[in-house]
Amino acid sequence: MRHPLIKGQCHNALAWLYYEQQQNLDEAVELARTAVELDPEAPDARHTLATLLISSGNWAEAQIEATAFLQLGEPDWLETGWEDLLRFFLEAVRHNRATESVRLLEDTKSTERLRPLYVALKTLAEGPDQLTQVAPEVRQPAQALIKQFNEWLAAMESDAAASSPQSPRGGVD
């Protein structure tokens, strides 16, 4: 029998692959839930589940899992998984949860260690005045994150438009 932690990592990896490919998302959620059950202390499993949940619009449950991965994630996990971490917050922004994401970072006391992300989310939630209230060493990375979020969102919209079915005449039925 395989060790439960390795089995959990396999479930998590497959769930993340499904998420990245935007395929079998219901199965991906179940795989991620199993990964969390097998290793509840794994921040990457919690992160995958949270990202899948918010991508399907389930903020309430996603927030619980996000709280867990933010609290469990050591600084090295946050660094090595930075792009993946951003995907959770991108999904939150895409589902109009920037304000709730700001609160999540505040509630988990993550605002200092994730300061540029916090400022970027606060700016997206409350407006550009937020950027004038921080030092340049925080403002510049926050602006870069906002730009990255906007590019990702535009790409997601473009992909969604390209994959949506059209009538044979190219118009709306």
mmCIF file of C-alpha atoms in Angstrom, residues 5-94:
data_model
loop_
_atom_site.group_PDB
_atom_site.id
_atom_site.type_symbol
_atom_site.label_atom_id
_atom_site.label_comp_id
_atom_site.label_asym_id
_atom_site.label_seq_id
_atom_site.Cartn_x
_atom_site.Cartn_y
_atom_site.Cartn_z
ATOM 1 C CA LEU A 5 1.066 11.472 1.879
ATOM 2 C CA ILE A 6 2.360 10.310 -1.504
ATOM 3 C CA LYS A 7 -1.145 9.300 -2.515
ATOM 4 C CA GLY A 8 -2.361 12.759 -1.449
ATOM 5 C CA GLN A 9 0.338 14.420 -3.543
ATOM 6 C CA CYS A 10 -0.734 12.374 -6.572
ATOM 7 C CA HIS A 11 -4.375 13.344 -6.091
ATOM 8 C CA ASN A 12 -3.360 16.970 -5.693
ATOM 9 C CA ALA A 13 -1.151 16.957 -8.796
ATOM 10 C CA LEU A 14 -3.910 15.476 -10.951
ATOM 11 C CA ALA A 15 -6.475 17.932 -9.565
ATOM 12 C CA TRP A 16 -4.151 20.859 -10.410
ATOM 13 C CA LEU A 17 -3.533 19.479 -13.895
ATOM 14 C CA TYR A 18 -7.287 19.321 -14.491
ATOM 15 C CA TYR A 19 -7.605 22.900 -13.232
ATOM 16 C CA GLU A 20 -4.841 24.156 -15.538
ATOM 17 C CA GLN A 21 -6.454 22.404 -18.499
ATOM 18 C CA GLN A 22 -9.954 23.463 -17.421
ATOM 19 C CA GLN A 23 -11.152 19.881 -17.803
ATOM 20 C CA ASN A 24 -12.982 17.472 -15.484
ATOM 21 C CA LEU A 25 -13.386 20.193 -12.869
ATOM 22 C CA ASP A 26 -15.937 18.291 -10.777
ATOM 23 C CA GLU A 27 -13.541 15.357 -10.611
ATOM 24 C CA ALA A 28 -10.697 17.773 -9.838
ATOM 25 C CA VAL A 29 -12.589 19.073 -6.791
ATOM 26 C CA GLU A 30 -13.102 15.511 -5.546
ATOM 27 C CA LEU A 31 -9.429 14.684 -6.099
ATOM 28 C CA ALA A 32 -8.415 17.818 -4.205
ATOM 29 C CA ARG A 33 -10.790 16.965 -1.343
ATOM 30 C CA THR A 34 -9.217 13.514 -1.139
ATOM 31 C CA ALA A 35 -5.727 15.043 -1.135
ATOM 32 C CA VAL A 36 -6.732 17.243 1.821
ATOM 33 C CA GLU A 37 -8.238 14.265 3.641
ATOM 34 C CA LEU A 38 -5.022 12.287 3.139
ATOM 35 C CA ASP A 39 -2.765 15.151 4.240
ATOM 36 C CA PRO A 40 -4.671 17.968 5.972
ATOM 37 C CA GLU A 41 -1.411 19.770 6.818
ATOM 38 C CA ALA A 42 -0.330 20.136 3.169
ATOM 39 C CA PRO A 43 -0.711 23.775 2.105
ATOM 40 C CA ASP A 44 -0.494 22.850 -1.578
ATOM 41 C CA ALA A 45 -3.482 20.495 -1.295
ATOM 42 C CA ARG A 46 -5.470 23.155 0.574
ATOM 43 C CA HIS A 47 -4.460 25.703 -2.061
ATOM 44 C CA THR A 48 -5.552 23.468 -4.945
ATOM 45 C CA LEU A 49 -8.914 22.829 -3.323
ATOM 46 C CA ALA A 50 -9.402 26.542 -2.556
ATOM 47 C CA THR A 51 -8.548 27.506 -6.141
ATOM 48 C CA LEU A 52 -10.914 24.940 -7.598
ATOM 49 C CA LEU A 53 -13.694 26.017 -5.253
ATOM 50 C CA ILE A 54 -13.375 29.720 -6.050
ATOM 51 C CA SER A 55 -13.091 28.976 -9.773
ATOM 52 C CA SER A 56 -16.530 27.379 -9.503
ATOM 53 C CA GLY A 57 -17.851 30.370 -7.534
ATOM 54 C CA ASN A 58 -17.885 28.740 -4.080
ATOM 55 C CA TRP A 59 -16.293 31.516 -2.038
ATOM 56 C CA ALA A 60 -17.543 30.351 1.369
ATOM 57 C CA GLU A 61 -15.766 27.006 1.208
ATOM 58 C CA ALA A 62 -12.805 28.375 -0.744
ATOM 59 C CA GLN A 63 -12.192 30.926 2.006
ATOM 60 C CA ILE A 64 -11.922 28.165 4.622
ATOM 61 C CA GLU A 65 -9.323 26.323 2.553
ATOM 62 C CA ALA A 66 -7.470 29.544 1.724
ATOM 63 C CA THR A 67 -7.271 30.413 5.405
ATOM 64 C CA ALA A 68 -5.719 26.991 5.985
ATOM 65 C CA PHE A 69 -3.119 27.274 3.207
ATOM 66 C CA LEU A 70 -2.142 30.791 4.272
ATOM 67 C CA GLN A 71 -1.691 29.640 7.866
ATOM 68 C CA LEU A 72 0.052 26.356 6.995
ATOM 69 C CA GLY A 73 2.298 27.760 4.268
ATOM 70 C CA GLU A 74 5.810 28.462 5.446
ATOM 71 C CA PRO A 75 7.668 31.354 3.791
ATOM 72 C CA ASP A 76 9.521 28.952 1.476
ATOM 73 C CA TRP A 77 6.196 27.437 0.318
ATOM 74 C CA LEU A 78 4.887 30.912 -0.460
ATOM 75 C CA GLU A 79 8.022 31.660 -2.468
ATOM 76 C CA THR A 80 8.194 28.421 -4.442
ATOM 77 C CA GLY A 81 4.445 28.414 -5.058
ATOM 78 C CA TRP A 82 4.078 32.136 -5.740
ATOM 79 C CA GLU A 83 2.576 31.823 -9.235
ATOM 80 C CA ASP A 84 0.150 29.174 -8.004
ATOM 81 C CA LEU A 85 -0.712 31.312 -4.984
ATOM 82 C CA LEU A 86 -1.544 34.160 -7.339
ATOM 83 C CA ARG A 87 -3.911 31.882 -9.280
ATOM 84 C CA PHE A 88 -6.153 31.600 -6.213
ATOM 85 C CA PHE A 89 -6.337 35.384 -5.906
ATOM 86 C CA LEU A 90 -6.806 35.770 -9.660
ATOM 87 C CA GLU A 91 -9.828 33.477 -9.448
ATOM 88 C CA ALA A 92 -11.100 35.503 -6.492
ATOM 89 C CA VAL A 93 -10.776 38.736 -8.489
ATOM 90 C CA ARG A 94 -12.397 37.083 -11.507
#
